[in-house]
XYZ file of C-alpha atoms in Angstrom:
703
model
C -150.838 -55.311 -78.714
C -148.684 -56.559 -81.613
C -149.248 -60.071 -82.961
C -146.681 -62.629 -81.843
C -144.555 -63.845 -84.706
C -142.823 -67.135 -85.399
C -139.475 -65.552 -86.248
C -138.017 -62.751 -84.136
C -134.691 -60.982 -84.559
C -132.671 -59.147 -81.931
C -129.136 -57.806 -81.987
C -127.181 -57.886 -78.734
C -124.496 -55.566 -77.368
C -121.771 -57.642 -79.079
C -123.418 -57.011 -82.457
C -124.490 -60.646 -82.670
C -127.894 -61.284 -84.245
C -130.193 -63.837 -82.578
C -132.961 -65.269 -84.731
C -135.459 -67.132 -82.542
C -138.093 -69.571 -83.795
C -141.328 -70.198 -81.889
C -144.446 -71.393 -83.745
C -147.298 -69.972 -81.702
C -149.878 -72.384 -80.278
C -147.888 -75.473 -81.314
C -145.794 -77.813 -79.172
C -143.315 -78.395 -82.014
C -141.727 -75.912 -84.390
C -142.502 -76.786 -88.008
C -141.789 -74.851 -91.182
C -144.944 -73.667 -92.932
C -145.588 -71.935 -96.245
C -147.371 -69.163 -94.345
C -144.066 -68.166 -92.725
C -142.437 -67.220 -96.068
C -143.292 -63.510 -95.743
C -142.034 -63.381 -92.140
C -138.778 -65.037 -93.123
C -138.374 -62.678 -96.103
C -138.731 -59.683 -93.747
C -136.070 -61.139 -91.418
C -133.695 -61.759 -94.321
C -134.267 -58.195 -95.539
C -133.435 -56.804 -92.060
C -130.269 -58.875 -91.953
C -129.291 -57.717 -95.423
C -129.811 -54.091 -94.400
C -127.638 -54.435 -91.276
C -125.066 -56.894 -92.624
C -122.182 -54.439 -92.279
C -122.878 -54.013 -88.531
C -123.589 -57.657 -87.647
C -120.701 -59.850 -86.511
C -122.591 -63.168 -86.619
C -126.031 -64.792 -86.536
C -127.319 -67.549 -84.226
C -130.552 -69.344 -85.154
C -132.195 -70.998 -82.142
C -135.552 -72.205 -80.851
C -137.549 -70.790 -77.952
C -139.233 -74.176 -77.492
C -137.814 -76.042 -74.469
C -137.508 -79.397 -76.227
C -137.229 -78.970 -80.024
C -135.375 -77.000 -82.693
C -137.426 -77.602 -85.876
C -139.200 -80.942 -86.288
C -139.465 -80.528 -90.070
C -141.834 -78.958 -92.542
C -145.555 -79.021 -91.806
C -146.748 -82.019 -93.828
C -150.250 -80.532 -94.124
C -149.053 -77.958 -96.664
C -148.161 -80.783 -99.066
C -151.779 -81.940 -99.133
C -152.765 -78.414 -100.170
C -150.696 -78.798 -103.370
C -152.916 -79.715 -106.313
C -150.115 -80.094 -108.847
C -146.481 -81.183 -108.950
C -145.558 -77.627 -110.012
C -147.016 -76.196 -106.800
C -145.050 -78.707 -104.713
C -141.863 -77.922 -106.656
C -142.393 -74.222 -105.935
C -142.599 -74.970 -102.187
C -139.225 -76.717 -102.382
C -137.685 -73.959 -104.480
C -138.869 -71.282 -102.019
C -137.220 -73.193 -99.166
C -134.000 -73.613 -101.147
C -133.828 -69.888 -101.986
C -134.392 -68.788 -98.388
C -131.801 -71.174 -97.000
C -129.293 -70.154 -99.686
C -129.607 -66.511 -98.561
C -128.527 -67.517 -95.060
C -125.302 -68.918 -96.436
C -124.652 -65.811 -98.555
C -124.311 -63.354 -95.658
C -120.772 -62.054 -95.058
C -120.891 -63.032 -91.377
C -120.966 -66.545 -89.873
C -124.394 -68.140 -89.411
C -124.783 -70.771 -86.698
C -127.648 -73.219 -86.054
C -127.967 -73.809 -82.288
C -129.766 -77.135 -82.064
C -131.504 -78.543 -78.990
C -134.112 -81.281 -79.471
C -135.339 -82.720 -82.787
C -133.787 -81.143 -85.884
C -135.428 -83.014 -88.716
C -136.300 -82.656 -92.392
C -136.576 -78.975 -93.310
C -135.091 -78.119 -89.898
C -131.883 -79.951 -90.735
C -131.878 -78.522 -94.266
C -131.962 -75.040 -92.732
C -129.071 -76.027 -90.450
C -127.087 -77.452 -93.392
C -127.288 -74.055 -95.109
C -125.600 -72.432 -92.094
C -121.838 -72.071 -91.713
C -121.720 -73.954 -88.406
C -123.946 -76.250 -86.382
C -123.740 -76.621 -82.597
C -126.005 -79.066 -80.779
C -126.795 -80.009 -77.205
C -125.809 -83.468 -75.956
C -129.287 -83.991 -74.510
C -130.947 -87.320 -75.378
C -133.840 -85.496 -77.036
C -131.496 -83.978 -79.625
C -131.861 -85.949 -82.868
C -130.860 -85.003 -86.400
C -132.145 -86.586 -89.590
C -133.828 -86.315 -92.973
C -136.883 -88.606 -92.605
C -138.650 -87.535 -95.833
C -138.247 -90.989 -97.407
C -140.658 -92.311 -94.759
C -143.306 -90.068 -96.321
C -142.457 -91.232 -99.838
C -140.476 -88.057 -100.522
C -136.912 -86.817 -100.842
C -135.470 -83.829 -98.933
C -136.567 -80.887 -101.084
C -134.789 -77.846 -99.663
C -131.162 -78.734 -100.270
C -130.716 -81.886 -98.203
C -129.756 -84.204 -101.067
C -127.097 -81.733 -102.245
C -125.631 -80.177 -99.095
C -125.393 -83.301 -96.933
C -122.984 -85.288 -99.170
C -120.835 -82.179 -99.604
C -120.628 -81.887 -95.803
C -120.222 -85.450 -94.499
C -119.443 -87.519 -97.588
C -121.411 -89.647 -100.001
C -121.788 -92.982 -98.216
C -122.888 -91.615 -94.812
C -125.333 -89.319 -96.644
C -126.857 -92.203 -98.599
C -127.292 -94.090 -95.334
C -129.134 -91.196 -93.676
C -131.288 -90.098 -96.610
C -132.298 -93.561 -97.910
C -133.326 -94.811 -94.445
C -134.602 -91.619 -92.828
C -132.757 -92.638 -89.654
C -132.098 -90.100 -86.908
C -128.746 -89.682 -85.169
C -127.962 -88.485 -81.673
C -125.613 -85.624 -80.892
C -122.391 -87.638 -80.439
C -122.959 -89.561 -83.658
C -123.720 -86.298 -85.477
C -120.392 -84.877 -84.272
C -118.539 -88.034 -85.331
C -120.087 -87.832 -88.819
C -119.165 -84.159 -89.153
C -122.837 -83.236 -89.308
C -122.317 -80.782 -86.432
C -119.202 -78.834 -85.466
C -119.717 -79.179 -81.716
C -121.777 -81.325 -79.364
C -121.822 -79.840 -75.852
C -123.854 -79.904 -72.607
C -127.199 -78.120 -72.850
C -126.183 -75.574 -70.204
C -123.471 -74.091 -72.421
C -124.573 -74.842 -75.982
C -125.814 -71.275 -76.659
C -122.523 -69.856 -75.363
C -120.621 -72.232 -77.653
C -122.887 -71.250 -80.561
C -122.025 -67.617 -79.808
C -118.296 -68.382 -79.982
C -118.777 -70.013 -83.408
C -120.786 -67.027 -84.633
C -117.797 -64.796 -83.857
C -115.498 -66.968 -85.987
C -114.565 -65.645 -89.380
C -116.560 -66.988 -92.317
C -113.793 -69.121 -93.753
C -114.412 -71.202 -96.827
C -114.966 -74.771 -95.729
C -112.461 -77.372 -96.771
C -114.053 -80.037 -98.913
C -114.270 -83.445 -97.173
C -111.424 -85.864 -97.621
C -111.342 -87.611 -100.987
C -112.212 -90.987 -99.506
C -115.333 -89.491 -97.871
C -116.943 -87.608 -100.716
C -115.508 -89.313 -103.817
C -117.338 -86.691 -105.864
C -114.424 -86.091 -108.201
C -113.741 -89.738 -108.991
C -116.438 -90.752 -111.435
C -115.750 -94.483 -111.466
C -115.698 -94.877 -107.658
C -118.810 -92.743 -107.337
C -120.594 -94.823 -109.980
C -119.731 -98.041 -108.105
C -121.159 -96.617 -104.870
C -124.401 -95.538 -106.535
C -124.725 -98.872 -108.371
C -124.295 -100.805 -105.118
C -126.743 -98.508 -103.302
C -129.301 -98.970 -106.107
C -128.928 -102.750 -105.945
C -129.357 -102.878 -102.152
C -132.276 -100.457 -102.279
C -134.046 -102.525 -104.960
C -133.592 -105.691 -102.861
C -135.190 -103.941 -99.897
C -137.987 -101.954 -101.571
C -138.661 -104.216 -104.581
C -139.585 -101.143 -106.588
C -142.511 -100.228 -104.314
C -141.034 -96.964 -103.030
C -140.269 -94.573 -105.932
C -138.688 -92.024 -103.563
C -135.608 -94.192 -102.996
C -134.858 -94.373 -106.727
C -135.302 -90.609 -107.086
C -133.018 -89.929 -104.107
C -130.197 -91.842 -105.796
C -130.891 -90.167 -109.136
C -130.940 -86.636 -107.685
C -127.836 -87.108 -105.521
C -125.837 -88.550 -108.420
C -127.015 -85.797 -110.768
C -126.001 -83.072 -108.293
C -122.511 -84.474 -107.760
C -121.986 -84.680 -111.519
C -123.592 -81.388 -112.600
C -122.927 -79.154 -109.595
C -124.908 -77.680 -106.699
C -127.098 -75.257 -108.678
C -128.375 -77.852 -111.157
C -128.605 -80.431 -108.366
C -130.953 -78.153 -106.408
C -133.144 -77.586 -109.480
C -133.409 -81.341 -110.026
C -134.132 -81.915 -106.323
C -137.049 -79.468 -106.311
C -138.455 -80.896 -109.555
C -138.426 -84.504 -108.341
C -139.756 -83.469 -104.929
C -142.784 -82.007 -106.692
C -143.407 -85.193 -108.674
C -143.088 -87.393 -105.576
C -145.614 -85.296 -103.612
C -148.250 -86.286 -106.172
C -147.543 -90.053 -106.133
C -150.082 -92.476 -104.656
C -147.320 -93.942 -102.443
C -146.493 -90.596 -100.824
C -150.171 -89.762 -100.326
C -150.698 -93.121 -98.600
C -147.625 -92.726 -96.379
C -148.664 -89.186 -95.460
C -152.144 -90.468 -94.531
C -150.406 -92.962 -92.237
C -148.408 -90.125 -90.649
C -151.564 -88.069 -90.037
C -153.398 -91.098 -88.630
C -150.682 -91.966 -86.100
C -150.312 -88.307 -85.086
C -154.074 -88.059 -84.575
C -154.173 -91.266 -82.536
C -151.541 -89.995 -80.088
C -153.916 -87.195 -79.092
C -157.012 -89.370 -78.651
C -158.610 -90.148 -75.313
C -160.874 -93.155 -75.013
C -163.904 -91.936 -73.118
C -163.809 -89.343 -70.342
C -161.901 -91.470 -67.835
C -158.581 -90.260 -66.445
C -155.815 -92.856 -66.651
C -154.298 -93.975 -63.350
C -150.560 -93.459 -62.863
C -148.522 -96.601 -63.533
C -145.175 -96.792 -61.721
C -144.891 -100.542 -61.173
C -145.639 -103.346 -63.623
C -145.823 -107.077 -62.961
C -145.161 -109.551 -65.780
C -146.270 -113.190 -65.630
C -144.209 -115.475 -67.867
C -140.498 -115.312 -68.643
C -140.657 -116.447 -72.276
C -139.714 -114.229 -75.233
C -143.004 -112.361 -75.070
C -142.852 -111.801 -71.303
C -139.210 -110.728 -71.511
C -140.029 -108.276 -74.328
C -143.000 -106.792 -72.428
C -140.781 -106.435 -69.357
C -138.228 -104.594 -71.485
C -140.587 -101.969 -72.931
C -142.083 -101.436 -69.464
C -138.627 -100.964 -67.977
C -136.689 -99.153 -70.717
C -139.417 -97.108 -72.413
C -142.160 -96.646 -69.790
C -139.540 -96.317 -67.016
C -141.501 -98.523 -64.635
C -140.229 -100.798 -61.880
C -140.859 -104.336 -63.180
C -141.366 -107.573 -61.256
C -141.337 -110.695 -63.419
C -142.558 -114.129 -62.354
C -142.083 -117.500 -64.019
C -142.793 -121.010 -62.769
C -139.150 -122.021 -63.360
C -135.936 -120.314 -62.298
C -134.530 -120.911 -65.796
C -137.386 -118.870 -67.273
C -136.611 -116.016 -64.875
C -132.875 -116.107 -65.693
C -133.573 -116.174 -69.432
C -135.840 -113.117 -69.154
C -133.275 -111.198 -67.074
C -130.498 -112.157 -69.498
C -132.654 -111.116 -72.475
C -133.191 -107.676 -70.950
C -129.516 -107.262 -70.050
C -128.462 -108.093 -73.620
C -130.896 -105.520 -75.046
C -129.583 -102.840 -72.670
C -125.981 -103.817 -73.423
C -126.652 -103.298 -77.141
C -127.671 -99.740 -76.303
C -124.543 -99.265 -74.187
C -122.326 -100.456 -77.056
C -124.040 -97.930 -79.316
C -123.349 -95.282 -76.625
C -127.054 -94.657 -76.076
C -126.721 -95.742 -72.427
C -123.790 -95.575 -70.050
C -122.659 -98.542 -67.938
C -124.173 -96.846 -64.881
C -127.510 -96.410 -66.681
C -127.571 -100.110 -67.646
C -126.949 -101.057 -64.012
C -129.617 -98.624 -62.859
C -132.160 -100.095 -65.298
C -131.358 -103.671 -64.295
C -131.818 -102.726 -60.632
C -135.419 -101.785 -61.521
C -136.090 -105.317 -62.852
C -136.630 -108.169 -60.429
C -137.391 -111.761 -61.325
C -138.476 -114.735 -59.260
C -140.696 -117.789 -58.985
C -142.860 -116.074 -56.371
C -145.080 -112.999 -56.177
C -142.607 -110.887 -54.199
C -143.051 -107.232 -55.169
C -146.401 -107.779 -56.904
C -148.220 -106.225 -53.914
C -147.242 -102.814 -55.313
C -148.098 -103.504 -58.974
C -150.372 -101.001 -60.707
C -150.722 -103.262 -63.767
C -149.948 -106.969 -64.150
C -149.467 -108.230 -67.709
C -149.921 -111.949 -68.265
C -147.885 -113.625 -71.010
C -148.305 -117.339 -70.230
C -149.393 -120.241 -72.489
C -152.654 -120.022 -74.470
C -154.593 -122.058 -71.937
C -157.861 -120.675 -70.582
C -157.773 -122.412 -67.192
C -154.159 -121.313 -66.633
C -155.005 -117.692 -67.423
C -158.068 -117.820 -65.130
C -155.894 -119.156 -62.307
C -153.497 -116.228 -62.892
C -156.458 -113.846 -62.430
C -157.296 -115.497 -59.092
C -153.673 -115.267 -57.910
C -153.386 -111.572 -58.800
C -156.707 -110.729 -57.139
C -155.392 -112.364 -53.950
C -151.830 -110.997 -54.000
C -152.308 -107.478 -55.385
C -154.229 -104.334 -54.352
C -157.874 -104.011 -55.399
C -156.901 -101.316 -57.893
C -154.422 -103.546 -59.787
C -155.291 -104.045 -63.446
C -154.907 -107.525 -64.930
C -154.000 -107.353 -68.635
C -153.890 -110.551 -70.683
C -151.573 -110.879 -73.663
C -153.725 -113.630 -75.158
C -153.653 -113.756 -78.937
C -156.953 -115.553 -79.459
C -158.923 -116.335 -76.278
C -161.860 -113.990 -75.655
C -161.217 -111.696 -72.684
C -164.695 -112.217 -71.227
C -163.829 -115.905 -70.776
C -160.601 -115.029 -68.945
C -162.639 -112.688 -66.697
C -165.232 -115.357 -65.819
C -165.294 -115.925 -62.065
C -163.159 -112.851 -61.347
C -163.963 -110.756 -58.265
C -163.095 -107.554 -60.074
C -163.879 -108.106 -63.777
C -163.838 -104.336 -64.324
C -160.023 -104.480 -63.854
C -159.505 -107.120 -66.538
C -158.552 -106.187 -70.091
C -156.718 -107.635 -73.079
C -153.352 -106.122 -73.989
C -152.186 -107.995 -77.069
C -148.542 -107.393 -78.045
C -146.882 -108.703 -81.185
C -143.620 -110.600 -81.369
C -140.941 -109.487 -80.754
C -142.609 -107.217 -78.187
C -139.640 -104.855 -77.901
C -139.765 -104.105 -81.655
C -143.322 -104.432 -82.974
C -145.124 -101.070 -82.679
C -148.743 -102.196 -82.268
C -150.763 -103.152 -79.202
C -154.407 -104.219 -79.324
C -156.363 -103.078 -76.265
C -159.372 -105.361 -75.758
C -161.990 -104.438 -73.149
C -164.699 -107.000 -72.423
C -168.296 -106.008 -71.651
C -167.651 -104.894 -68.044
C -164.090 -103.523 -68.289
C -164.111 -100.046 -66.729
C -163.348 -96.932 -68.745
C -160.499 -96.100 -66.324
C -158.899 -99.501 -66.954
C -158.973 -98.890 -70.715
C -157.606 -95.344 -70.345
C -154.805 -96.579 -68.056
C -153.550 -99.371 -70.321
C -153.785 -97.132 -73.410
C -151.594 -94.580 -71.610
C -149.192 -97.328 -70.490
C -148.925 -98.721 -74.041
C -148.040 -95.252 -75.335
C -145.371 -94.864 -72.646
C -144.002 -98.251 -73.783
C -143.531 -96.708 -77.235
C -146.501 -98.536 -78.765
C -149.412 -97.443 -80.934
C -152.551 -98.836 -79.276
C -155.841 -99.534 -81.043
C -158.933 -100.417 -79.026
C -160.735 -103.453 -80.488
C -163.838 -105.429 -79.599
C -163.614 -108.646 -77.597
C -164.115 -111.347 -80.211
C -162.150 -114.417 -81.303
C -158.829 -113.404 -82.873
C -159.619 -109.743 -82.124
C -158.630 -107.791 -85.269
C -155.065 -108.514 -86.369
C -155.029 -112.295 -85.927
C -158.523 -112.527 -87.371
C -157.454 -110.902 -90.665
C -154.083 -112.671 -90.641
C -155.519 -116.196 -90.355
C -157.282 -116.320 -93.772
C -154.183 -114.763 -95.388
C -151.973 -117.529 -93.940
C -154.543 -120.221 -94.751
C -154.662 -119.143 -98.389
C -150.854 -119.213 -98.600
C -151.071 -122.820 -97.392
C -153.768 -123.530 -100.026
C -151.442 -122.138 -102.717
C -148.662 -124.375 -101.407
C -150.986 -127.390 -101.629
C -151.672 -126.315 -105.230
C -148.025 -127.351 -105.764
C -146.418 -123.910 -105.846
C -142.827 -123.556 -104.650
C -142.367 -122.144 -101.146
C -139.970 -119.429 -102.370
C -142.332 -118.535 -105.227
C -145.153 -117.895 -102.733
C -142.947 -115.886 -100.364
C -141.488 -113.824 -103.210
C -144.944 -113.010 -104.548
C -145.922 -111.400 -101.250
C -142.523 -109.768 -100.739
C -142.923 -108.128 -104.139
C -146.446 -107.104 -103.145
C -144.836 -105.204 -100.263
C -144.964 -107.390 -97.135
C -141.764 -107.462 -95.019
C -141.726 -111.277 -94.960
C -143.484 -113.906 -97.033
C -146.423 -115.859 -95.528
C -144.623 -119.236 -95.425
C -141.671 -117.630 -93.630
C -144.162 -115.968 -91.282
C -145.714 -119.355 -90.471
C -142.258 -120.561 -89.457
C -141.628 -117.397 -87.424
C -144.946 -117.559 -85.553
C -144.698 -121.324 -85.115
C -146.792 -124.012 -86.765
C -147.893 -125.101 -83.273
C -149.366 -121.647 -82.544
C -151.216 -121.664 -85.875
C -152.594 -125.109 -85.075
C -153.943 -123.845 -81.721
C -155.522 -120.651 -83.036
C -157.292 -122.110 -86.095
C -159.817 -124.326 -84.213
C -160.773 -121.385 -81.964
C -161.484 -119.197 -85.003
C -163.361 -121.969 -86.839
C -165.557 -122.660 -83.826
C -166.299 -118.959 -83.149
C -166.447 -117.537 -86.672
C -167.144 -120.353 -89.112
C -165.644 -122.720 -91.659
C -164.058 -119.962 -93.780
C -161.229 -120.076 -91.223
C -160.547 -123.751 -91.902
C -157.167 -124.107 -93.590
C -155.787 -127.156 -95.428
C -154.904 -130.225 -93.353
C -151.174 -129.801 -93.228
C -150.518 -128.556 -89.686
C -150.843 -132.011 -88.111
C -148.549 -133.541 -90.748
C -145.890 -130.903 -90.011
C -146.249 -131.162 -86.236
C -145.962 -134.966 -86.312
C -142.694 -134.517 -88.203
C -141.410 -132.051 -85.591
C -141.611 -129.093 -87.995
C -142.672 -126.352 -85.624
C -140.692 -123.543 -87.247
C -137.649 -121.366 -86.636
C -137.621 -121.947 -82.865
C -136.640 -125.605 -83.419
C -134.564 -124.930 -86.543
C -136.984 -126.698 -88.854
C -140.311 -125.861 -90.479
C -140.875 -125.163 -94.153
C -137.326 -123.817 -94.081
C -134.201 -125.157 -92.379
C -132.409 -122.692 -90.087
C -128.770 -122.424 -89.108
C -128.170 -119.221 -87.168
C -129.386 -116.383 -89.382
C -129.215 -118.504 -92.535
C -132.260 -120.286 -93.900
C -133.057 -122.370 -96.952
C -136.144 -124.239 -98.134
C -136.240 -127.754 -96.721
C -137.153 -129.594 -99.905
C -138.038 -132.767 -97.998
C -141.211 -130.948 -96.898
C -142.560 -131.398 -100.457
C -142.197 -135.171 -100.165
C -143.800 -135.104 -96.722
C -146.826 -133.241 -98.129
C -146.824 -135.324 -101.345
C -146.244 -132.298 -103.596
C -144.429 -131.781 -106.901
C -143.580 -128.065 -106.693
C -143.793 -125.690 -109.666
C -144.187 -121.993 -110.510
C -147.295 -122.366 -112.641
C -149.330 -119.578 -110.971
C -148.343 -115.969 -111.693
C -146.963 -113.959 -108.761
C -149.701 -111.334 -109.015
C -152.423 -114.010 -108.750
C -150.709 -115.611 -105.751
C -150.465 -112.233 -104.006
C -154.130 -111.378 -104.667
C -155.265 -114.859 -103.636
C -153.581 -114.410 -100.249
C -154.534 -110.760 -99.718
C -158.212 -110.883 -100.785
C -159.384 -113.087 -97.860
C -157.580 -110.674 -95.514
C -159.381 -107.696 -97.098
C -162.738 -109.449 -96.924
C -162.261 -110.187 -93.220
C -161.103 -106.628 -92.508
C -164.400 -105.304 -93.935
C -166.362 -107.722 -91.732
C -164.372 -106.497 -88.697
C -165.252 -102.896 -89.514
C -168.940 -103.636 -90.059
C -169.139 -105.743 -86.867
C -167.522 -102.976 -84.811
C -164.415 -105.048 -84.000
C -162.471 -101.928 -85.034
C -163.809 -98.403 -84.631
C -162.784 -97.087 -88.042
C -161.065 -97.837 -91.339
C -158.185 -95.738 -90.029
C -157.708 -98.048 -87.009
C -157.921 -101.033 -89.353
C -155.185 -99.628 -91.578
C -152.883 -98.806 -88.652
C -153.504 -102.233 -87.080
C -152.679 -104.122 -90.281
C -149.556 -102.091 -91.085
C -148.095 -102.025 -87.567
C -149.309 -105.498 -86.571
C -148.571 -107.683 -89.614
C -146.604 -105.433 -91.944
C -149.337 -104.823 -94.530
C -147.504 -102.707 -97.152
C -147.207 -99.173 -95.700
C -147.015 -97.554 -99.152
C -150.550 -98.850 -99.805
C -151.884 -96.964 -96.764
C -153.342 -100.171 -95.276
C -156.062 -102.614 -96.377
C -158.925 -100.102 -96.460
C -157.009 -97.419 -98.324
C -155.697 -100.145 -100.656
C -159.287 -101.230 -101.448
C -160.333 -97.637 -102.140
C -157.353 -97.158 -104.477
C -157.804 -100.533 -106.200
C -161.507 -99.835 -106.717
C -164.224 -101.676 -104.777
C -166.128 -102.649 -107.922
C -162.974 -104.051 -109.504
C -162.142 -105.898 -106.267
C -165.598 -107.505 -106.006
C -165.352 -108.601 -109.619
C -161.947 -110.205 -108.937
C -163.305 -111.960 -105.844
C -166.219 -113.375 -107.806
C -163.800 -114.740 -110.412
C -161.723 -116.377 -107.660
C -164.896 -117.734 -106.045
C -165.769 -119.573 -109.270
C -162.219 -120.915 -109.607
C -161.157 -121.643 -106.016
C -164.308 -121.860 -103.917
C -166.730 -120.019 -101.671
C -164.056 -118.702 -99.300
C -163.597 -115.891 -101.870
C -167.252 -114.819 -101.797
C -167.297 -111.029 -101.217
C -168.878 -110.099 -97.896
C -172.125 -108.151 -97.811
C -170.375 -104.973 -96.676
C -168.317 -104.845 -99.868
C -171.311 -105.511 -102.106
C -173.377 -102.827 -100.304
C -170.624 -100.239 -100.757
C -170.275 -101.007 -104.456
C -174.031 -100.664 -104.940
C -174.182 -97.365 -103.017
C -170.988 -95.974 -104.561
C -169.440 -95.439 -101.124
C -165.781 -95.987 -100.204
C -164.093 -96.403 -96.839
C -162.625 -92.897 -96.746
C -165.486 -90.915 -98.272
C-alpha cells in the first residue's frame, strides 16, 4: 500500500489540474520543510504537462481549513539566521513557480488561510473563498515576532495597495471573506456549496496580466507620498510598540525597500530579515507563548469527563456580570439567565450585551436576524426564573463573603443538584465561600478579568473538596467562552492578583518618593506593559485596591502592605475612571493627570529616578511573588505562570512572561539587583528562598 502524501495531483476530463492538500494525522494543514520534496515533484509534473493543462486549482481536503500557516516548530530547528533565511527562500521559489505556469492558477480557500497559506494564495493568479464564518485570511507572523517570509511583504501591497497591506501585516489581523473581497484580496467570495465550481470557472480564464492597483491605492510610483505613508506608519508603530518589537520596524523597512527596488530585490531582503528575526530573543519568547497556549488547549485536568453546559446563570448585572453573560451567550452559545437585585442592573446588562452584538452587526459579522436570535437567548430579571435549568451559575456580585455564601444557599435551593456554582471572586478564598454548602463539591472559583468580554484569561480555582468533574466542566466552558483557563490553588489573591498587588504597591511607593505620575506610567509602558500602573489603579478602582490589600496582608504578610494613600484618595472621592476622577481626570476617552492629587498627598513631583530603575522597582516584587506562587503550588508550572501574567495583567508578551524573563535576565544578576534594592528601599525587596536556591544550584525555570 502506497504511503499517503500531503500533496496530490489529479487532472480531470476538462484538463483542469486539482492539487489537493491534506497533512496526514493533523487537524490543520500547515506548511512544513519536510514537504519540499513532495512539492518539487508536483511542480515537476505540472511543468511536464503544462501544454495539456488548462488551469490549476489548489484546494484543501480538510473540512474546515485551507492552510493555517507554516509549522512554527521548524523555526525552532534553525540554529542560525542563514538556515531560517533558506527556509524563506525555498518557500519564495516554490510559490514563484506557481505564478510562472502558462495556465491560470487558482487558490480555492475554505477555512483559515493564514501566514504561509496566504502567501501561497498570493502567488496564484486568482483567489476564490467561501463565505463561511470559519474562512479567515491574514498574515499573523508579527504576533510571533516575525515578518511574512515567503513573499507576503512584497505581493500583498502590489495586490491590494500599500495602506491596507500595512494595516494587515503590522497588526497580524485576520479578515473574513466579505472584507477580503472588498479589499481585493480575493477575486470572489461565494457560498461554500459552489466555491469549488467558481474556482473552476476562474481556472479556465485566460492568464491575463493583472492591472496594477489604482494610483491612490498603491502609491508605489510616487516617492514623496509613499515616504509620508511609511513615516506616519513608523511613528504610529513606535508609539504602540515603544521599540520592543523589532519585527514591526523590519516589516516597514522591507516593504519600503521592495517598492523602491523592485520585487526580486524585495524578496531577497524579506528572506534575509526573516532569518535575522527568527533568531531574536523576542521572537523566541513569542513562539514559546504560541506553543504554550497550543499545548494548553489540548490538556485535560484529571480523568474526569466534563458535563455538557447548555444553560448558564449569571448573578449580578454589573460590568463583570454583563461581560460574563456576553461570552457565555455569544462565544459559548449558551442560553443565559441573568439576575440582579435591581431592575436597572438587569436593563444595563441587557443593553450592554445588545450594544456589543450591534457592533458586530455594523461590522457585518452578524446579521440583524442573528442579533435578535442571540438576544432571545438572554433573559434578565430580579428573580430566579429559568435558573432551574442552569448547568452552571456564575456569581459576579460584590466582594462580600456573607453575600456570596447566601448566593450559594439560594442556588442550592433553586437549581438542580448537578448545578455548578462558580464564584468570580477576585480575592476571597473559595473554601470560605463553600463553608456551609450542601454540595461543596459543586463549588469552584472562576475568576474573570475586566472587561470580561475582552480579557483572555480565566483562573479556575478548586477548593479542597471541589470534584474533578466540576473542574473539567468549567475548564471546558471557559474554553468555549474563548478564554485560556489556568487552574490555580485556592489561596488569597490566587495567582494573578497576588503578583499584581506588590507591583501596584511599589508603583505607589515610587509615587510617594515624589516621582511624577506620567513618569511612572511611561517607565512601565516603555518596559512593555499595555498600561502604566497608576493608570491601572484608576482602571481597577482605588476602592477595589483598598478592599483587596487587607485580605492579602492578613493572609500572606506585611510585604503586601502598601503606602497609606488609599484612604486619603477615597476620602477625596478619587475612586478612579468610573467616577471620572482618580490620579487622572477623565472626560470621555480623554484623560490628563490631576495635578491637585500632588497637593492632596503633600508631594513635590520630579523625575529624579531613572525610568529603568522605576520599572525594575515595580517588576521585581511581582517576580519575587511569582516564584513563591510556583514553589507553593499556587500555579502548576512556570508555563502557567507566564501565560497567567501575560493574559491576565499584560506582562510584556515579548519577554515570554515573568519566568522566562527571569531566565533571560539571569537569576544571579536578578538576585544581586534585589539585594541592592533591599539595602536602598527596604526588606520588601529581599529575594525569596526559591530564587536563592536556584542560583546556588544553577537551575533555571525552563531547564
